[in-house]
PDB file of C-alpha atoms in Angstrom:
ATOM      1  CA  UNK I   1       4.001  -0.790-224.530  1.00 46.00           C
ATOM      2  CA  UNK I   2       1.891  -0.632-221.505  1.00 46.00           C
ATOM      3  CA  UNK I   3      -1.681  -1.625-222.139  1.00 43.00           C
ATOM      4  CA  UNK I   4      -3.916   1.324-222.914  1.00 53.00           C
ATOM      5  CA  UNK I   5      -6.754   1.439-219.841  1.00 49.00           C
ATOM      6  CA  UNK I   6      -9.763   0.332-221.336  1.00 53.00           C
ATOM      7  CA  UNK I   7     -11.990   2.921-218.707  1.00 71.00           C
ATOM      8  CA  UNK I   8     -10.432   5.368-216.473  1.00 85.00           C
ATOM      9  CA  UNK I   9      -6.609   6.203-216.904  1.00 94.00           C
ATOM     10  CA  UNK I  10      -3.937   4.660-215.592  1.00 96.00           C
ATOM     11  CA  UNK I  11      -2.485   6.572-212.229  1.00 97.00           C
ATOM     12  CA  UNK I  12       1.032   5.735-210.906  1.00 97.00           C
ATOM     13  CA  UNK I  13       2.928   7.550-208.293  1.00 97.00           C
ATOM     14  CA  UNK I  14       6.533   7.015-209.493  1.00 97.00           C
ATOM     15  CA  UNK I  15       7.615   9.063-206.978  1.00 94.00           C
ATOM     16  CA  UNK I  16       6.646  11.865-203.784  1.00 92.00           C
ATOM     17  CA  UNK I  17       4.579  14.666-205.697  1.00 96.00           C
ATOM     18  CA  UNK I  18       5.454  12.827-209.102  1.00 98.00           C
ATOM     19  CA  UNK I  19       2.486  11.149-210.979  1.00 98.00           C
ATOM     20  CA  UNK I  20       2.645   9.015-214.578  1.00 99.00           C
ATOM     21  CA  UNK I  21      -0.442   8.775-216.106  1.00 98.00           C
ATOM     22  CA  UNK I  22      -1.704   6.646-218.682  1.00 98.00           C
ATOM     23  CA  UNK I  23      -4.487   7.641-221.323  1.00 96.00           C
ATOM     24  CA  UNK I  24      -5.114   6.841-224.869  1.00 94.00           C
ATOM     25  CA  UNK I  25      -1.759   5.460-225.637  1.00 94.00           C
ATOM     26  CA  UNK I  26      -0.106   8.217-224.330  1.00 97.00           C
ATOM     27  CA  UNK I  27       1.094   9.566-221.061  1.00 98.00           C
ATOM     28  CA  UNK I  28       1.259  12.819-218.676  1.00 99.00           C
ATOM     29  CA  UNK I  29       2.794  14.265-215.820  1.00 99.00           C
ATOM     30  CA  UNK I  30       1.254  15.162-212.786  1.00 99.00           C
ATOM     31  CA  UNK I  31       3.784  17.368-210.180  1.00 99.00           C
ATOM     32  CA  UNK I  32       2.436  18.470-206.782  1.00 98.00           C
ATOM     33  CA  UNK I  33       3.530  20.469-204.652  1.00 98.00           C
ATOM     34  CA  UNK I  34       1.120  20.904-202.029  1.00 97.00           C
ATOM     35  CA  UNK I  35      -2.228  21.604-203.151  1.00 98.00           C
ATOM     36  CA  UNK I  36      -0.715  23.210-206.828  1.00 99.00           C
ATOM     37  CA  UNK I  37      -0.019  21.400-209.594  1.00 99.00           C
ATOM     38  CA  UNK I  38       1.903  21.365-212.541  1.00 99.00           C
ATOM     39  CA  UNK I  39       0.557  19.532-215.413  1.00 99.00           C
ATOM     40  CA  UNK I  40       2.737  18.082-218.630  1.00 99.00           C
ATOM     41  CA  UNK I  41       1.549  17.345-221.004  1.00 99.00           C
ATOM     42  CA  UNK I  42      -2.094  16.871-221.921  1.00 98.00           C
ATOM     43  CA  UNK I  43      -3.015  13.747-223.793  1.00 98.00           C
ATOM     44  CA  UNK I  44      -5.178  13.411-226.511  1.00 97.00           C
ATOM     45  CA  UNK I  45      -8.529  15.736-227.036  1.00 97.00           C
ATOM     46  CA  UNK I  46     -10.875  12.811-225.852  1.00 97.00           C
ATOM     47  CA  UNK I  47      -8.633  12.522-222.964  1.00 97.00           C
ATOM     48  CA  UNK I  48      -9.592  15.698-221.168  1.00 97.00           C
ATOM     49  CA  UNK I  49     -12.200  14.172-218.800  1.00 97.00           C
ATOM     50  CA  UNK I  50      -9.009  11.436-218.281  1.00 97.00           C
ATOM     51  CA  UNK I  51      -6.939  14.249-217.343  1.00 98.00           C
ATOM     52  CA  UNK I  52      -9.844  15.783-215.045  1.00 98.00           C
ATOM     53  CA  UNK I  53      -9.875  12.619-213.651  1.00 98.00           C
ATOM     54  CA  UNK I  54      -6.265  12.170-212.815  1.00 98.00           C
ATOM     55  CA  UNK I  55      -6.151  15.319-210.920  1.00 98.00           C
ATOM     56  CA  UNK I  56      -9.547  13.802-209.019  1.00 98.00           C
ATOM     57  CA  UNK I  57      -7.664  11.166-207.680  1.00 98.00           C
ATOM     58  CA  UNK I  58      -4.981  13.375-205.691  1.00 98.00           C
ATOM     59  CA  UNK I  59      -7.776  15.027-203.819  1.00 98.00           C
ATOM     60  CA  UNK I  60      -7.064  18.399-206.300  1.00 99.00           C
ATOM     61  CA  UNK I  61      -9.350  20.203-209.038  1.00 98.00           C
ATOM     62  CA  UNK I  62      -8.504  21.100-212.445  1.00 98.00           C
ATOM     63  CA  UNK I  63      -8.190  24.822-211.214  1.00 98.00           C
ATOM     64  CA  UNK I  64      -5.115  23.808-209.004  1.00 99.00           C
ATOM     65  CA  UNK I  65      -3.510  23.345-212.083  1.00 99.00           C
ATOM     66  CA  UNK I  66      -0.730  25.857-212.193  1.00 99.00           C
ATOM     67  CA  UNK I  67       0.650  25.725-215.418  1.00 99.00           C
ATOM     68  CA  UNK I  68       0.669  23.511-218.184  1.00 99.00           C
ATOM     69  CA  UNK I  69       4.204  22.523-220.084  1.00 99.00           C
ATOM     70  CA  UNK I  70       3.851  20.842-223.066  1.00 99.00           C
ATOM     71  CA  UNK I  71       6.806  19.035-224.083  1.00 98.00           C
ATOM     72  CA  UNK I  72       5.638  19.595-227.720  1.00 98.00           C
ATOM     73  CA  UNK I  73       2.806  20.624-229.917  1.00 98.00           C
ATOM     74  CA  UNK I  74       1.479  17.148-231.432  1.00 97.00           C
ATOM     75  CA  UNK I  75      -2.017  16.805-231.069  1.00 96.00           C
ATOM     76  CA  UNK I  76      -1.790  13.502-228.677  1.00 97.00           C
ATOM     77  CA  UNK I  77      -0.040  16.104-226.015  1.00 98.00           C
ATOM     78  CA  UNK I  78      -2.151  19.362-226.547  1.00 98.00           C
ATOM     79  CA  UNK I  79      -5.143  17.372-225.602  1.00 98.00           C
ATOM     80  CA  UNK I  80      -6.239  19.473-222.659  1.00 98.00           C
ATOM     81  CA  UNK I  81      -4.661  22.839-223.357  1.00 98.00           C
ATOM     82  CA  UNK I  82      -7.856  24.784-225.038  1.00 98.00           C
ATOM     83  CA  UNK I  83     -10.130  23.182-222.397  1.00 98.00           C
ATOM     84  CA  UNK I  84      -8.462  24.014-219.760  1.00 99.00           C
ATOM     85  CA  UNK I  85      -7.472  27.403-220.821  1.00 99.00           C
ATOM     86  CA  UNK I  86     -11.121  28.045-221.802  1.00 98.00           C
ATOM     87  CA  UNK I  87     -12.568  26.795-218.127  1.00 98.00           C
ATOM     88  CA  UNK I  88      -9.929  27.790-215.811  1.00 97.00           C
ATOM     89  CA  UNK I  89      -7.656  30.075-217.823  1.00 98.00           C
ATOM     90  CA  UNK I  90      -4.476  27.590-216.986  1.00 99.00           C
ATOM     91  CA  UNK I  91      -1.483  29.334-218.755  1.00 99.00           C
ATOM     92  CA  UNK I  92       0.139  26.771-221.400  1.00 99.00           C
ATOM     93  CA  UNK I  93       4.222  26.761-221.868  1.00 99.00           C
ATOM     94  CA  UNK I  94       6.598  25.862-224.328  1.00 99.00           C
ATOM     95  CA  UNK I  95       9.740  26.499-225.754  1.00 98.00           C
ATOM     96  CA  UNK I  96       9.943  29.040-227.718  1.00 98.00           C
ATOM     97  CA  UNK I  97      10.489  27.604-230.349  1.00 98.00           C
ATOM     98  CA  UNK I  98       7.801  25.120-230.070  1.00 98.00           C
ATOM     99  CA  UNK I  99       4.965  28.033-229.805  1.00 98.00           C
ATOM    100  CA  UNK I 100       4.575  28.664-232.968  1.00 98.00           C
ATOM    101  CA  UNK I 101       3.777  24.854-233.602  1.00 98.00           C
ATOM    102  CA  UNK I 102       0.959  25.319-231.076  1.00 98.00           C
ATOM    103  CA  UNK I 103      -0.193  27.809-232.714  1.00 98.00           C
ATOM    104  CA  UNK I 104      -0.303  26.634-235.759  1.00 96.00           C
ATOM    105  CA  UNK I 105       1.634  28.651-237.519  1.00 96.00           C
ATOM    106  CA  UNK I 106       3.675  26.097-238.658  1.00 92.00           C
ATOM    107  CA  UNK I 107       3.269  22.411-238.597  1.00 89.00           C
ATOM    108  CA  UNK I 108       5.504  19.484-237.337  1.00 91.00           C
ATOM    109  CA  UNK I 109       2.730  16.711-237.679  1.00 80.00           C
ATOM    110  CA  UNK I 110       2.064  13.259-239.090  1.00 77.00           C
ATOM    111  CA  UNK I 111      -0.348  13.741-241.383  1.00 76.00           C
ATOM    112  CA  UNK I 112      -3.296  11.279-242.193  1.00 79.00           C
ATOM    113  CA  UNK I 113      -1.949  10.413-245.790  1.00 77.00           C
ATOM    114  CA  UNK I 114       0.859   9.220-244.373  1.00 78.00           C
ATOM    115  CA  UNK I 115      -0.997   7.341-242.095  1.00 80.00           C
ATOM    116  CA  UNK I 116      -3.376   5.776-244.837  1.00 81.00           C
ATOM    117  CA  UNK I 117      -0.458   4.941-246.159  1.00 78.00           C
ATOM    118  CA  UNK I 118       0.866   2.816-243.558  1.00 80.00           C
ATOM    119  CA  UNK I 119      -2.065   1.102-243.198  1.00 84.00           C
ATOM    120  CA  UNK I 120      -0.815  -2.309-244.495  1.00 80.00           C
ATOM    121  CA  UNK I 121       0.995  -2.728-241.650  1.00 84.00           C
ATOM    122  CA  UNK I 122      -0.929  -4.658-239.374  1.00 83.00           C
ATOM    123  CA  UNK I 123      -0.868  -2.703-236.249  1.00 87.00           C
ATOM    124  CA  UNK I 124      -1.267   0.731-238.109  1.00 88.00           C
ATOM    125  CA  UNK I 125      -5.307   0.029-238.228  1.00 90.00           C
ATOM    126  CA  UNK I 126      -6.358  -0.627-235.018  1.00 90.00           C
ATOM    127  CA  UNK I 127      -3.943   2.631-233.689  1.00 89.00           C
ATOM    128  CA  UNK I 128      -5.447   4.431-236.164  1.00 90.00           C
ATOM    129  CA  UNK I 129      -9.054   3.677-235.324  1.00 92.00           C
ATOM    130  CA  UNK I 130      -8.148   4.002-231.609  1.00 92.00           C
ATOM    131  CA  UNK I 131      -6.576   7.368-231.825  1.00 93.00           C
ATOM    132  CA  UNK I 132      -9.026   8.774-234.425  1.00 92.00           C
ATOM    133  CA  UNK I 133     -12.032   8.156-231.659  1.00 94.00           C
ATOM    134  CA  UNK I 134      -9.614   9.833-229.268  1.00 94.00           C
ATOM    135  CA  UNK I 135      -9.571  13.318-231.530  1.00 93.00           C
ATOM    136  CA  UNK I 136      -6.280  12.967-233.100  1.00 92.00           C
ATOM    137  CA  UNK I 137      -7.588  14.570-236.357  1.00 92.00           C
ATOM    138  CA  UNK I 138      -9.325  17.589-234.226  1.00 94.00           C
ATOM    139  CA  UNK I 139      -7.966  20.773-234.853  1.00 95.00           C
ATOM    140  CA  UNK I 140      -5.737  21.862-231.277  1.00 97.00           C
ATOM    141  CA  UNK I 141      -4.719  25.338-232.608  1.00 98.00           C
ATOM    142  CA  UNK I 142      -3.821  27.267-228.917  1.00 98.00           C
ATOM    143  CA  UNK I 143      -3.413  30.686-230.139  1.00 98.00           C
ATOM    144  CA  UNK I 144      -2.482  31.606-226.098  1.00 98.00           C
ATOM    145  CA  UNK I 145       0.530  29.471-226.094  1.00 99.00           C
ATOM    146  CA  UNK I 146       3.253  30.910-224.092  1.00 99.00           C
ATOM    147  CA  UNK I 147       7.119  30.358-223.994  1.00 99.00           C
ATOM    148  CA  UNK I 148       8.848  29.623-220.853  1.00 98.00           C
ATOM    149  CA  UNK I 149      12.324  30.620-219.404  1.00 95.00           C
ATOM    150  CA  UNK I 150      15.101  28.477-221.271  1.00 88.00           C
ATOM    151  CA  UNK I 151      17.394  28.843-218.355  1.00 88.00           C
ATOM    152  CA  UNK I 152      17.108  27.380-214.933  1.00 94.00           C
ATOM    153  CA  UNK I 153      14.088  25.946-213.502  1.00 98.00           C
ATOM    154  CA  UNK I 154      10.893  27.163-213.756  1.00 98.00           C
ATOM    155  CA  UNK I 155       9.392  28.312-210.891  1.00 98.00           C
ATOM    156  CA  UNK I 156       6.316  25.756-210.947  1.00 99.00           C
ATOM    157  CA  UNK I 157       5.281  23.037-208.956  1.00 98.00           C
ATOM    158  CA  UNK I 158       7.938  20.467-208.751  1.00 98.00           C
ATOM    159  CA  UNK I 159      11.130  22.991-210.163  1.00 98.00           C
ATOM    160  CA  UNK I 160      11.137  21.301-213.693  1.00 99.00           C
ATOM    161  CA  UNK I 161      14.657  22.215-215.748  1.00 98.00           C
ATOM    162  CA  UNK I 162      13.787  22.419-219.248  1.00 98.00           C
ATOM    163  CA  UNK I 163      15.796  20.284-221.705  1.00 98.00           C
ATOM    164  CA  UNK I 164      15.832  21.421-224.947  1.00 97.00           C
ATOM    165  CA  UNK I 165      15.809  18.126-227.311  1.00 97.00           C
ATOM    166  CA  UNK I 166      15.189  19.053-230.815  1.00 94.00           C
ATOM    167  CA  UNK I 167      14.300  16.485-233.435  1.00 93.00           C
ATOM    168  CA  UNK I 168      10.855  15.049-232.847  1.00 94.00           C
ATOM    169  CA  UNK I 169      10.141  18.361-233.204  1.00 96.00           C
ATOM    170  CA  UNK I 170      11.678  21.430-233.872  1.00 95.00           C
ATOM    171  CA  UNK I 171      11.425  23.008-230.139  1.00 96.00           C
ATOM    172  CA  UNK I 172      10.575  19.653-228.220  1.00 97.00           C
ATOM    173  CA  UNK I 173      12.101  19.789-224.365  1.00 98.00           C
ATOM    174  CA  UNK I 174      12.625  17.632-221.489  1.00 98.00           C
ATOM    175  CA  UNK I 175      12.369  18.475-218.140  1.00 99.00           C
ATOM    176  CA  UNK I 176      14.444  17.418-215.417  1.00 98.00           C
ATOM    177  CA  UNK I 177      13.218  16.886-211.705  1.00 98.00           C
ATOM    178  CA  UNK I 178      16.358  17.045-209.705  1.00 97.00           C
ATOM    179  CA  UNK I 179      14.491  16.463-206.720  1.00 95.00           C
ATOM    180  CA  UNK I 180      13.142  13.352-207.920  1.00 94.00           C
ATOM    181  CA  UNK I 181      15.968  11.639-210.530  1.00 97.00           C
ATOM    182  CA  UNK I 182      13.842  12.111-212.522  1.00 98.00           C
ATOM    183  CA  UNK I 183      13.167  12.921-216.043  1.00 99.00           C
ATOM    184  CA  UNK I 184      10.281  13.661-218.496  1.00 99.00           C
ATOM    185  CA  UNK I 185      11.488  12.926-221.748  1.00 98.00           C
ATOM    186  CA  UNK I 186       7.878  13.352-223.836  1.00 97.00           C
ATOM    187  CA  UNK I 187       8.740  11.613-227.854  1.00 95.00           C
ATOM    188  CA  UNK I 188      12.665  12.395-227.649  1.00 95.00           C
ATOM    189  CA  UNK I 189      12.788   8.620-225.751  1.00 96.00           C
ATOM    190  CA  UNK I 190       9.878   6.710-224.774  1.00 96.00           C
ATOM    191  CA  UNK I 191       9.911   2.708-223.510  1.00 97.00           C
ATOM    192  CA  UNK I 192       7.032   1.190-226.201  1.00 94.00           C
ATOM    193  CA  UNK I 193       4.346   2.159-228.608  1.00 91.00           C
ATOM    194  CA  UNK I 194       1.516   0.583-230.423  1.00 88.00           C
ATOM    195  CA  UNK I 195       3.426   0.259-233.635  1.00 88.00           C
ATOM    196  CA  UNK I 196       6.485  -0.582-232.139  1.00 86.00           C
ATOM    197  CA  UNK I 197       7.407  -4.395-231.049  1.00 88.00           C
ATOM    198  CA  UNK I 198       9.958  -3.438-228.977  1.00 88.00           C
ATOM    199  CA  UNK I 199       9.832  -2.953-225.427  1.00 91.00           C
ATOM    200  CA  UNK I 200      12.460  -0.325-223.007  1.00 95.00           C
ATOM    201  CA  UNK I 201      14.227   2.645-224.001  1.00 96.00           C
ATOM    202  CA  UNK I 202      14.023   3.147-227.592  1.00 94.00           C
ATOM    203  CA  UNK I 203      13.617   6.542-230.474  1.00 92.00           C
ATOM    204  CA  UNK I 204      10.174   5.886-231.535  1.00 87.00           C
ATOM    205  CA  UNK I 205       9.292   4.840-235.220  1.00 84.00           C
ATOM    206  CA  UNK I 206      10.768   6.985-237.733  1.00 77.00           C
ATOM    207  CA  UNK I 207       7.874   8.659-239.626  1.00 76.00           C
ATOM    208  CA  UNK I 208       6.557  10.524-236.377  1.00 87.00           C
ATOM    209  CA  UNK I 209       9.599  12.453-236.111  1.00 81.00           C
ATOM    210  CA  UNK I 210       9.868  15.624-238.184  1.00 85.00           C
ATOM    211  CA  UNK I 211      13.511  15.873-237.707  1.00 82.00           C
ATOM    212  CA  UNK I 212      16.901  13.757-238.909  1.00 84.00           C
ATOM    213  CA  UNK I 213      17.732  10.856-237.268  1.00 82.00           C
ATOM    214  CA  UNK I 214      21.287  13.218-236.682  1.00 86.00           C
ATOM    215  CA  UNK I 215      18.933  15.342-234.932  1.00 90.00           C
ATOM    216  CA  UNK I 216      17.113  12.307-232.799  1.00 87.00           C
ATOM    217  CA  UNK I 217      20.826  11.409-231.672  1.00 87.00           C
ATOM    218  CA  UNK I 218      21.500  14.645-230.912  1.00 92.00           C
ATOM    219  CA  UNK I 219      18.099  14.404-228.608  1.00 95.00           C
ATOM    220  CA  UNK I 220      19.552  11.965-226.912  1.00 95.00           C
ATOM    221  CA  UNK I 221      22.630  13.039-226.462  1.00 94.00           C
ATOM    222  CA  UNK I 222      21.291  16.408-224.485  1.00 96.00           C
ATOM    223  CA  UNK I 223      19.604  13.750-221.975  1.00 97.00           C
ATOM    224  CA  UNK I 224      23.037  11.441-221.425  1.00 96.00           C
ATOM    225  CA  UNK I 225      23.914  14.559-219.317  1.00 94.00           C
ATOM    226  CA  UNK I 226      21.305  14.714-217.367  1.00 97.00           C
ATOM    227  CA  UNK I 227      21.636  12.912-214.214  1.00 96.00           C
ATOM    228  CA  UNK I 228      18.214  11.318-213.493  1.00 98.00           C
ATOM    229  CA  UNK I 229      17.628   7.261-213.129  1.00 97.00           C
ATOM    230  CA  UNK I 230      13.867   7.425-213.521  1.00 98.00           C
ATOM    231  CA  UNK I 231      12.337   8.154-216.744  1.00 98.00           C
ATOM    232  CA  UNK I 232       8.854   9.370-217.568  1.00 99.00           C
ATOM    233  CA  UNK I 233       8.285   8.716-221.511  1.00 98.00           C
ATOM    234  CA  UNK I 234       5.520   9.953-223.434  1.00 98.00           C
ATOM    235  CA  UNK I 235       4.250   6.434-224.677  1.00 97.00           C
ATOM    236  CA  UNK I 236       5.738   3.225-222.326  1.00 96.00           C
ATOM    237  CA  UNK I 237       5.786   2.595-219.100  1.00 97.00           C
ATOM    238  CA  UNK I 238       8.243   4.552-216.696  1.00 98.00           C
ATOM    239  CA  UNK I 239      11.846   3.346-216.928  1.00 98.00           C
ATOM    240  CA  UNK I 240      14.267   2.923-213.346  1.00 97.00           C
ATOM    241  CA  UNK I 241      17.683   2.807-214.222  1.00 97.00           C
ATOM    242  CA  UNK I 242      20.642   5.169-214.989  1.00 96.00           C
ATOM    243  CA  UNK I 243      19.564   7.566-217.734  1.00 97.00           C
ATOM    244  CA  UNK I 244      22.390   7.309-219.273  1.00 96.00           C
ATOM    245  CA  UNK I 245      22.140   3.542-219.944  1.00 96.00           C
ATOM    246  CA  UNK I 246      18.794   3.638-221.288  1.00 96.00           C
ATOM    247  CA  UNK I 247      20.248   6.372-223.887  1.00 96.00           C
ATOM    248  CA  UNK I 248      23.094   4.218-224.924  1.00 95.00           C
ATOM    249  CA  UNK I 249      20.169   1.445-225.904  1.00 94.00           C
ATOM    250  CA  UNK I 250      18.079   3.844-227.445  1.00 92.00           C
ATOM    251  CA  UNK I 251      20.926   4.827-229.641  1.00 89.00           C
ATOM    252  CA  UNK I 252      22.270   1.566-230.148  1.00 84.00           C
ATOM    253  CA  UNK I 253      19.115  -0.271-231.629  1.00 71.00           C
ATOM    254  CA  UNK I 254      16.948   0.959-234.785  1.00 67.00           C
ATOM    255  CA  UNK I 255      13.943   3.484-234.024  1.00 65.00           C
ATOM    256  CA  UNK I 256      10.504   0.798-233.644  1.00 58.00           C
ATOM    257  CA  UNK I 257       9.261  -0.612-235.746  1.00 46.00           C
ATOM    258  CA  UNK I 258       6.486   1.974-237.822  1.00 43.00           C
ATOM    259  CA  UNK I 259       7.924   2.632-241.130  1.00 42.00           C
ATOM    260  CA  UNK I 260      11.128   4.291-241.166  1.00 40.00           C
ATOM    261  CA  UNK I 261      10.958   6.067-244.393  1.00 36.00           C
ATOM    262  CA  UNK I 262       8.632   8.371-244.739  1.00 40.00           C
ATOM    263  CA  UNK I 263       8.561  11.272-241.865  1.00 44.00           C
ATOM    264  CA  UNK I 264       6.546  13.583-240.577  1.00 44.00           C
ATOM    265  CA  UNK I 265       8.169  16.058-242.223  1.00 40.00           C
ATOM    266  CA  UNK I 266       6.686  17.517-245.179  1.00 29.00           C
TER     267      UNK I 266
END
């Protein structure tokens, strides 16, 4: 796992009008197209001024923010969504299926028992700590949550093709840059977490995911057809290489190493 910044966030161009950024142990997606943006993803709630920041360093506000996709509705990627909605009324997209998980009409979330629980394990307690100062146990409802088009791409800064890849949630999605090679997988295949020793492509530790590990598989098998050899994870650095290659290790090795178990699933 890449080293959480201890101030600002972590800014990487991975590619022309393709950012990677870096906050509390989790990332986001900066696409530019001129002087619009598309964010994905939104970090954590105590990473909003991170976010802000981010933007800051491309020479861009928070207002040229066209749109934010969230590849799903966990609380370390819905960060930013209220704020910005409430300051600059940014529209916020998801799958359809995902919007009622922003909304919290359902929920598809770890839940801090089950993270009490874990606590024996040594590197549960200091990601805990970390992530509880970061807001992870603030309440992220975004009653305005949208769905976007499921076919094509979406006509947003940077063209992203939505990939739907159920199992970390029940509407998680992808998106594809074409342009780019690229891909933004968000939780369906990152390259490293706190709680995971492993490093590279890998399905991360069981008990975040509030689907089957069938249903992680199948995740991964709706990104081996997506031609892309740069991938943007939500937790890890980004990943060069054939996609496909880094989904045949993901598949082929356990998910990391948090307790396997018990799921977010309730």
């Amino acid at each position: 796992m890449r080293p959480r910044p201890a101030g600002p966030p972590l800014v990487e161009q991975v590619d022309r009008g393709t950012v990677l950024v870096t906050g509390t142990d989790v990332n986001w997606v900066l696409l530019r197209e001129g002087d619009a943006l598309t964010l994905v993803d939104g970090g954590y709630p105590g990473d909003v001024a991170a976010v802000e920041f981010s933007i800051a360093t491309l020479g861009l506000r928070p207002q040229d923010v066209v749109a934010i996709l969230v590849t799903h509705a966990h609380v370390d990627h819905l960060g930013a969504v209220n704020p910005f909605h409430a300051r600059y009324g940014t529209p916020v997209l998801l799958h359809p299926v995902e919007v009622a998980h922003a909304r919290r009409e359902r929920r598809e979330q770890l839940t801090p028992a089950r993270v009490v629980a874990g606590l024996w394990r040594p590197a549960v307690l200091p990601w805990a700590v970390r992530v509880a100062r970061a807001g992870a146990g603030r309440d992220v409802a975004a009653a305005h949550a949208q769905p976007f088009p499921t076919s094509g791409a979406l006509d947003l800064p940077g063209s992203p093709v939505p990939v739907p890849t159920g199992g970390h949630t029940s509407g998680h999605t992808a998106f594809h840059l074409p342009a780019s090679g690229a891909v933004i997988t968000g939780d369906s295949l990152v390259t490293g977490h706190a709680l995971s020793p492993a490093t590279g492509p890998q399905l991360l530790p069981a008990w975040f995911n509030h689907g089957t590990d069938e249903e992680m598989r199948a995740a991964l098998g709706a990104l081996a057809g997506v031609d892309a050899d740069l991938l943007l994870p939500g937790h890890g650095p980004a990943h060069r290489g054939p996609l496909r290659a880094a989904v045949d290790r993901a598949a082929g090795a356990p998910p990391g190493g948090g307790p396997r178990t018990t799921r977010g699933r309730r």
